[in-house]
Structure formats: C-alpha cells, structure tokens
C-alpha cells in the first residue's frame, strides 16, 4: 500500500521492526518454556534474554545471501547472543515463528480497526441525533417515495456499523491462534507444552490441530470481514455522493478553505473523498478473493500463500484504517441542507 495512505498507528504495526520484535518474543518464550521442561539450561535463557537483539538492515544483508528470512533473522540474533544462541529455534520450524507472529500482528491491527469502527459509530450516532427531525424525501429506484428523516438514514448506518463491529470482533478471535508444533505439525521435535506456554503469553490460543502452518480459512475469514466492512463504507459513501449531486444537494462532504474542485471549472465541489472510499473498497474485495484462493494448500503446506499475504494482509488493514478515518471525517463535518 502506498505510504501516503498509511496512518502512523497502522504503519507501526506493520513495520519490519515490529515484525522482527514479535519473532524475537516467540523465540525467547520458546526458550523459556524449554527451560521449564529442563531441555535448555536456565543460564543460557538468561544470557539470551540479556543479549538478544536484531538489526533490520543486517537481516536484509544476510537474507540476500541465504534467500531465507527466518534463517537471516536467527543468524543476526546469534550475532548478538553468542554461544547461547544454539538454543534459539530449538525444535521449531520457520512457520511456528512466522505464522504465530502474523497472528499477533493481525490481532493488533484488528483491535485498532475496532477502535476506528467505534469512532465511526459514534459520529453516525451524533449525526442521527442532530437530524432526527430533519425531513427529507425517501427514494426507491432513485424515485421520490415517502418522507423519512435524515436522522433515520444515519441510524440505519449506526446499526450496520454495530454489526461490522461484531464481525470484526469475531474475525480477530478467529486469527488469535498460534502454533508451535514443529515440522508438519506433529510435535515430533517440540513438546506441546511449549506451544501452550508461548501462546498464553502472546494472548493467543493454541490451534487445536495444525499442519506446518496455521490453516488459511482463518485468514480468509479476517480478510472477507474487512471486505464486508469496506463494502458498507462504500455503500455509505455512494449514498452521500448521490445526495451531493447539484440537482439534489441535500448534503455535501466537507470542502476545506483553499481546496479546488477542477482545473477547468472553478465552481465545482466534487465528492472526491467519498469517491476515493468507493474505489478503495474494490481493492478490499479483490484482496478477500485472493485470501480465499490461499485456503487450498498442498498436503501439509506449501508457500503459495506467503507471497500473497505479504501484500494483502497489511494492505487491507491499512486501506480499511484509512477509509474509516476518512468516512468518520466526512460524517463529522458533513454539511446538511435541510431546505433542500
């Protein structure tokens, strides 16, 4: 997703620094659990916790040679830790770290989106109260039908946003799982108690069953939920765009001082933010389709999903975050013309 649309909170969540920090947390927690089981010396764990670190640029340098991101990461961590690094990643496979960390990041992003949704709901609720008696014509087929109030229209969107909050809560729960079950998910080289220990401290539940990866129906549910929410925002924006037409002009999105509508027609005040929201919703729906394509992997795993997810998961959360902020701003600053 292009950087200009990435708001600071979401940018921090999806930063390389945060990703590798989560990877390091998982590696250290696994070492702690193995020490509890007597499989790693406690003094080695203390040494790891004291010295462990990483450098994003150095990891990139190593990966340019190894062509493997987790090996590059653990190699760099070992440069900080020294001899005790031989206990890092003991019994784990790369997906134990990558998939579990991705769940944490998706949870963080989802909780942030939930806060944005609650802000939108509040803005809509305030607008509904403000215009509970503002009479307007209801339309069916685009044709005048019977009178309604603008407050009722806003209240309809309040209810839909409340449903979207519930959907997002369920989606966050669906992805809040981890797996530390080793190669092909059999626990052959790692005790299940390590998985329980790591997940509990990350705020996740252990997957009931996994292969070498977490199953991608969870990720598809998360991204289709984001697409549904985006479609609601598209619906709201489309209605406001319709009501802003010159021959109707019942509402108008905010138009700030100095803003220009056209290089050729200076009188124009176009609903450009609403149009942007509608356009971005199309990306979310496309990303949701890609997420559903990721569900079917070969046997116990392949990595055909990986390249896709590196784009669609951060991008979808970033896009929805931006859309929610922009629509909340439109609703809060909406110009309503009761006489029309």
XYZ file of C-alpha atoms in Angstrom:
340
model
C 0.000 0.000 0.000
C 1.425 3.399 -0.910
C 2.870 5.162 2.082
C 0.798 8.367 1.870
C -2.313 6.444 2.931
C -0.671 4.699 5.903
C -1.593 6.313 9.213
C 1.073 6.202 11.963
C -0.530 3.603 14.241
C -1.053 1.063 11.469
C 2.337 1.840 9.939
C 3.967 0.925 13.252
C 2.062 -2.377 13.456
C 3.252 -3.489 10.019
C 6.807 -2.190 10.316
C 9.715 -4.590 9.878
C 10.852 -3.578 13.351
C 7.572 -4.730 14.925
C 7.500 -7.969 12.918
C 11.006 -8.976 13.967
C 10.262 -7.926 17.539
C 7.375 -10.414 17.568
C 9.631 -13.099 16.082
C 12.157 -12.479 18.843
C 9.449 -12.617 21.523
C 8.385 -16.042 20.246
C 11.940 -17.380 20.130
C 12.638 -16.203 23.696
C 9.333 -17.533 25.026
C 10.045 -20.915 23.442
C 13.441 -20.936 25.167
C 11.772 -20.129 28.496
C 9.299 -22.966 28.051
C 12.074 -25.401 27.135
C 13.980 -24.322 30.243
C 10.883 -25.069 32.349
C 10.933 -28.561 30.831
C 14.641 -28.955 31.601
C 15.642 -29.060 27.927
C 17.558 -25.768 27.874
C 19.885 -24.504 30.655
C 18.321 -21.634 32.588
C 21.583 -19.696 32.497
C 21.500 -19.896 28.679
C 17.985 -18.429 28.656
C 19.131 -15.629 30.953
C 22.017 -14.927 28.556
C 19.654 -14.928 25.558
C 17.200 -12.540 27.223
C 20.021 -10.216 28.235
C 21.785 -10.026 24.866
C 19.163 -10.811 22.192
C 18.622 -8.151 19.565
C 18.425 -7.644 15.821
C 19.134 -5.099 13.120
C 16.677 -4.798 10.233
C 19.358 -3.778 7.730
C 21.675 -6.584 8.792
C 18.869 -9.127 8.410
C 18.299 -7.869 4.860
C 22.022 -8.271 4.118
C 22.033 -11.858 5.352
C 18.799 -12.709 3.552
C 20.349 -11.520 0.283
C 22.739 -14.478 0.691
C 20.553 -17.115 2.400
C 17.344 -16.314 0.496
C 15.504 -17.326 3.698
C 14.091 -14.689 6.022
C 13.922 -16.723 9.244
C 17.464 -18.067 8.831
C 18.629 -14.499 8.209
C 16.824 -13.376 11.360
C 18.175 -16.126 13.628
C 21.672 -15.641 12.211
C 21.536 -11.957 13.080
C 20.180 -12.660 16.577
C 23.030 -15.119 17.095
C 25.496 -12.332 16.310
C 24.165 -10.513 19.382
C 23.802 -13.536 21.687
C 26.930 -15.602 21.099
C 27.254 -19.259 22.224
C 23.840 -19.431 23.914
C 22.239 -18.824 20.509
C 22.497 -22.563 19.822
C 19.372 -22.967 21.953
C 17.363 -20.462 19.927
C 14.861 -22.009 17.495
C 15.405 -25.437 19.079
C 12.752 -27.848 17.784
C 10.943 -25.122 15.865
C 10.191 -24.748 12.192
C 10.049 -21.356 10.492
C 6.259 -21.304 10.283
C 5.996 -21.724 14.048
C 7.550 -18.281 14.324
C 6.163 -16.626 11.194
C 2.553 -17.789 11.487
C 2.288 -17.190 15.226
C 3.779 -13.715 14.864
C 1.433 -12.956 11.975
C -1.500 -13.840 14.218
C -0.258 -11.345 16.806
C 0.110 -8.641 14.154
C -3.339 -9.341 12.692
C -4.791 -9.186 16.180
C -3.093 -5.836 16.823
C -4.362 -4.462 13.510
C -7.854 -5.837 14.117
C -8.118 -4.275 17.564
C -7.026 -0.953 16.071
C -9.700 -1.240 13.358
C -12.288 -1.961 16.037
C -11.452 1.333 17.710
C -11.842 3.125 14.368
C -15.225 1.436 13.840
C -16.412 2.582 17.264
C -15.370 6.146 16.385
C -17.388 5.954 13.157
C -20.396 4.568 15.010
C -20.245 7.457 17.484
C -20.012 10.049 14.686
C -23.027 8.496 12.955
C -24.976 8.350 16.214
C -24.325 12.038 16.880
C -25.408 12.946 13.339
C -28.542 10.824 13.737
C -29.479 12.685 16.913
C -28.744 16.061 15.341
C -31.043 15.348 12.378
C -33.698 13.142 13.935
C -36.338 15.668 12.808
C -34.725 16.813 9.564
C -37.304 15.741 6.979
C -36.167 14.525 3.565
C -37.700 12.508 0.775
C -37.164 8.770 0.777
C -36.355 7.243 -2.591
C -36.870 3.828 -4.114
C -35.464 3.059 -7.575
C -33.985 6.567 -7.337
C -37.522 7.996 -7.497
C -39.331 10.007 -4.802
C -41.270 7.689 -2.484
C -42.386 8.809 1.016
C -40.863 11.205 3.578
C -38.217 9.996 6.017
C -35.737 11.879 8.191
C -32.022 12.225 7.616
C -31.564 11.035 11.191
C -33.253 7.751 10.296
C -30.823 7.268 7.406
C -27.922 7.825 9.795
C -29.436 5.450 12.349
C -29.578 2.730 9.693
C -25.834 3.140 9.257
C -25.293 3.087 13.026
C -26.923 -0.350 13.131
C -24.851 -1.632 10.200
C -21.646 -0.336 11.780
C -22.578 -2.111 15.018
C -22.889 -5.350 13.039
C -19.499 -4.675 11.474
C -18.011 -4.241 14.941
C -19.360 -7.674 15.865
C -17.987 -9.138 12.634
C -14.545 -7.676 13.295
C -14.555 -8.978 16.862
C -15.273 -12.480 15.553
C -12.566 -12.149 12.897
C -9.986 -11.059 15.489
C -10.914 -14.062 17.609
C -10.591 -16.370 14.586
C -6.985 -15.306 13.904
C -5.908 -15.106 17.554
C -4.312 -18.552 17.445
C -0.738 -19.756 17.349
C 1.141 -22.944 16.576
C 4.447 -24.220 17.916
C 4.050 -27.782 16.626
C 7.194 -28.150 14.544
C 7.654 -29.559 11.077
C 4.378 -30.862 9.585
C 2.644 -30.106 12.889
C 3.328 -33.394 14.697
C 5.184 -32.080 17.796
C 7.868 -34.677 16.992
C 10.660 -32.267 17.988
C 8.815 -29.953 20.380
C 6.639 -30.563 23.417
C 3.028 -29.281 23.132
C 3.553 -27.547 26.465
C 5.913 -25.139 24.693
C 3.080 -24.128 22.378
C 0.720 -23.618 25.331
C 3.318 -21.504 27.156
C 4.144 -19.290 24.158
C 0.544 -18.746 23.090
C -0.677 -17.911 26.591
C 1.906 -15.143 26.914
C 1.074 -13.713 23.492
C -2.671 -13.581 24.148
C -3.359 -16.383 21.663
C -4.945 -19.823 21.831
C -3.070 -22.868 20.540
C -4.565 -24.186 17.304
C -6.463 -27.402 18.034
C -4.782 -29.014 15.032
C -2.233 -27.590 12.624
C -0.015 -28.789 9.828
C 3.276 -26.990 9.316
C 1.169 -23.835 9.027
C -1.969 -22.392 10.539
C -4.910 -23.099 8.275
C -5.766 -20.234 5.949
C -9.541 -20.347 6.381
C -8.855 -18.152 9.420
C -7.047 -15.540 7.352
C -9.758 -15.698 4.691
C -12.395 -15.005 7.335
C -10.422 -11.999 8.548
C -9.973 -10.523 5.068
C -13.526 -11.201 3.919
C -14.710 -9.439 7.074
C -12.563 -6.455 6.143
C -14.077 -6.561 2.640
C -17.628 -6.618 4.051
C -16.844 -3.623 6.246
C -15.299 -1.852 3.262
C -18.453 -2.565 1.283
C -20.539 -0.914 3.996
C -18.329 2.166 3.805
C -18.695 2.068 0.021
C -22.476 1.989 0.474
C -22.446 4.962 2.858
C -20.122 6.951 0.600
C -22.165 6.155 -2.511
C -25.352 7.428 -0.858
C -23.674 10.651 0.219
C -22.219 11.121 -3.259
C -25.701 10.702 -4.730
C -27.201 13.242 -2.324
C -24.425 15.727 -3.167
C -25.383 15.947 -6.855
C -26.086 19.511 -7.967
C -29.747 18.823 -8.752
C -30.295 17.286 -5.263
C -27.663 18.874 -2.945
C -29.175 17.672 0.312
C -25.741 17.044 1.817
C -22.159 17.864 0.928
C -18.888 16.430 2.163
C -16.531 18.934 3.832
C -14.721 21.292 1.452
C -11.822 22.994 3.170
C -10.558 26.523 2.589
C -8.261 26.657 -0.413
C -9.477 23.343 -1.831
C -10.109 23.275 -5.587
C -12.638 21.142 -7.422
C -11.440 21.406 -11.001
C -8.630 22.911 -13.020
C -11.130 23.958 -15.702
C -14.347 24.590 -13.725
C -13.703 26.540 -10.518
C -17.323 26.282 -9.361
C -17.125 22.509 -8.785
C -17.153 20.968 -5.293
C -16.730 17.266 -6.031
C -17.245 14.392 -3.524
C -13.694 13.224 -4.067
C -13.177 11.637 -0.639
C -16.351 9.596 -0.952
C -15.260 8.508 -4.409
C -11.873 7.501 -3.003
C -13.603 5.385 -0.356
C -15.699 3.646 -3.006
C -12.624 2.963 -5.109
C -10.587 1.550 -2.241
C -13.437 -0.813 -1.319
C -12.823 -2.545 -4.648
C -9.260 -3.338 -3.558
C -10.540 -4.875 -0.328
C -12.950 -7.136 -2.185
C -10.178 -8.205 -4.568
C -7.851 -8.952 -1.643
C -10.577 -11.040 0.006
C -10.798 -13.181 -3.119
C -7.027 -13.707 -3.025
C -7.320 -14.759 0.640
C -9.902 -17.390 -0.280
C -7.580 -18.673 -3.009
C -4.958 -19.146 -0.270
C -7.074 -21.657 1.668
C -6.156 -24.606 -0.571
C -2.507 -25.534 0.012
C -0.737 -28.756 -0.966
C -0.596 -31.504 1.670
C 0.854 -30.273 4.987
C 1.928 -26.954 3.488
C 3.296 -25.091 0.561
C 4.173 -21.391 0.442
C 1.946 -20.228 -2.399
C 0.029 -18.241 0.236
C 3.074 -16.447 1.600
C 3.835 -14.038 -1.237
C 0.155 -13.108 -1.433
C -0.235 -12.459 2.293
C 2.788 -10.183 2.451
C 0.711 -7.812 0.301
C -2.964 -8.394 1.045
C -2.956 -8.563 4.842
C -1.037 -5.349 5.611
C -2.638 -3.555 2.658
C -6.200 -4.496 3.595
C -5.827 -3.331 7.195
C -4.064 -0.152 6.063
C -6.736 0.586 3.449
C -9.625 -0.004 5.839
C -7.964 2.113 8.521
C -7.646 4.974 6.032
C -11.236 4.544 4.796
C -12.633 4.585 8.331
C -10.739 7.746 9.236
C -11.853 9.495 6.046
C -15.504 8.491 6.349
C -15.621 9.455 10.032
C -14.255 12.850 8.997
C -16.919 13.203 6.310
C -19.718 12.329 8.739
C -18.429 14.640 11.477
C -18.010 17.574 9.110
C -20.954 16.804 6.805
C -22.819 19.850 5.539
C -26.574 19.183 5.557
C -29.040 21.449 3.741
C -32.475 20.940 5.341
C -34.175 23.369 2.931
C -33.334 21.044 0.045
